Amino acid sequence: MNSDALFDGPVAIIAGTGRLPSILAAACRRTRRPVQVVKFGSPGTTGVTDIAAKMDGTKAPDADGSVPVIRAEFERPGRVFRQLRQLNCRDVVFAGSVRRPVLDARRFDETLIREGSALLDAMKRGDDVTLRTIRRIFEREGFRILGPQHLDPEVLPEPGVLTSHRPTRQDTADGARAARIHASLGKADVGQAVVVAQGLCMGVETAQGTGPMLAFVAETIESLRWNPEGGRGILYKAAKPGQDRLMDMPAIGPDTVGAAASAGLSGIILAAGDVLVLDIEECLRRARESGVFIWNCRDGELAG
């Protein structure tokens, strides 16, 4: 199915943790598009956190103010596929992070018995391969995968410097260095974010995520900057080469902006079109208050 085609009808949000599922559900409410939330977990585990029934003080998409939820098991996706078809729900958006599950092959349903070998093999080979395999499973079942930006275009801001604070020449040079490091590591399916200060790599995102990386940088960066009067450093974030932009878009939110400021960085450089900005007004408010810039950078704008 072509994700660029016009679409309407119900949409399923495969909901993980974080702000994005609620942001997308609220966007569906604004456009009056029916929404169905799906939360995967395993028996005896929480799987993913709940979306608040009341989102940001507003009612969720359905009439009684709550989001309709299908609770699903990782090992038994066939039931979810049947339920979504019964609801005439053919469009699916993956939103938020979900911990990689430990699958119990004894509990596989017919669908996962058929697909399980490929999925288990993919899970040994990294996140990108795993997500592409999951996407193929959904598409073979007749579903169309959309990106979060198809439900809420505001999560992909226009290119340019989004803040009154602007990057310096040193920040641009550090961004260029970070982009080169990111491209090299991304080929190995490692991380979406890099911190560089005064040309030195201060941190690389791994499986722990951007937040823990920035916490580490905050503890160590002062002792590593060789010139106390030089650049403070930047956070660079982009999709990895070959990363599925529909299934797994990198994202920043207000907490990222706060963590970058706490680490003493000058600002954040994003690859335009590659990175979601969640709750952009709050991101810009925190950036303004902390004196950091946010630059949604086009290809070719980083020199050096």
Tab-separated table of C-alpha atoms in Angstrom, residues 14-15 37-48 69-84 94 98-113 115 119 123 134 137-138:
chain	number	residue	atom	x	y	z
A	14	ILE	CA	0.710	0.715	18.107
A	15	ALA	CA	1.547	2.491	21.343
A	37	VAL	CA	-4.821	2.081	20.296
A	38	VAL	CA	-3.012	-1.268	20.437
A	39	LYS	CA	-0.714	-2.071	23.344
A	40	PHE	CA	1.509	-5.109	23.094
A	41	GLY	CA	2.834	-6.921	26.142
A	42	SER	CA	3.480	-10.416	27.439
A	43	PRO	CA	1.638	-12.300	30.179
A	44	GLY	CA	2.753	-11.051	33.572
A	45	THR	CA	4.384	-7.894	32.205
A	46	THR	CA	3.148	-4.378	31.630
A	47	GLY	CA	4.573	-4.367	28.096
A	48	VAL	CA	3.982	-0.671	27.492
A	69	VAL	CA	-7.538	0.075	23.585
A	70	ILE	CA	-6.784	-3.425	22.345
A	71	ARG	CA	-4.416	-5.224	24.703
A	72	ALA	CA	-2.322	-7.652	22.743
A	73	GLU	CA	0.330	-10.269	23.396
A	74	PHE	CA	3.568	-10.289	21.456
A	75	GLU	CA	3.254	-14.015	20.866
A	76	ARG	CA	-0.307	-13.789	19.498
A	77	PRO	CA	-0.596	-11.032	16.897
A	78	GLY	CA	-3.179	-12.887	14.829
A	79	ARG	CA	-5.961	-11.869	17.201
A	80	VAL	CA	-5.013	-8.207	16.833
A	81	PHE	CA	-5.001	-8.450	13.043
A	82	ARG	CA	-8.504	-9.965	13.109
A	83	GLN	CA	-9.808	-7.283	15.468
A	84	LEU	CA	-8.396	-4.465	13.360
A	94	PHE	CA	3.998	2.779	15.366
A	98	VAL	CA	8.823	-0.629	23.340
A	99	ARG	CA	11.353	-2.797	25.102
A	100	ARG	CA	12.487	-5.751	23.073
A	101	PRO	CA	10.412	-8.671	24.404
A	102	VAL	CA	11.592	-12.138	25.376
A	103	LEU	CA	9.303	-14.266	23.229
A	104	ASP	CA	7.929	-17.593	24.448
A	105	ALA	CA	7.771	-19.836	21.376
A	106	ARG	CA	5.436	-22.232	23.213
A	107	ARG	CA	2.732	-19.556	23.096
A	108	PHE	CA	3.036	-18.608	19.418
A	109	ASP	CA	-0.242	-18.405	17.534
A	110	GLU	CA	-0.638	-19.542	13.932
A	111	THR	CA	0.551	-16.188	12.598
A	112	LEU	CA	3.745	-16.161	14.628
A	113	ILE	CA	4.423	-19.838	13.961
A	115	GLU	CA	6.521	-15.709	10.777
A	119	LEU	CA	11.399	-12.585	13.343
A	123	MET	CA	15.982	-9.919	16.546
A	134	ILE	CA	7.720	-6.491	11.675
A	137	ILE	CA	4.471	-8.985	8.652
A	138	PHE	CA	1.911	-6.192	8.978
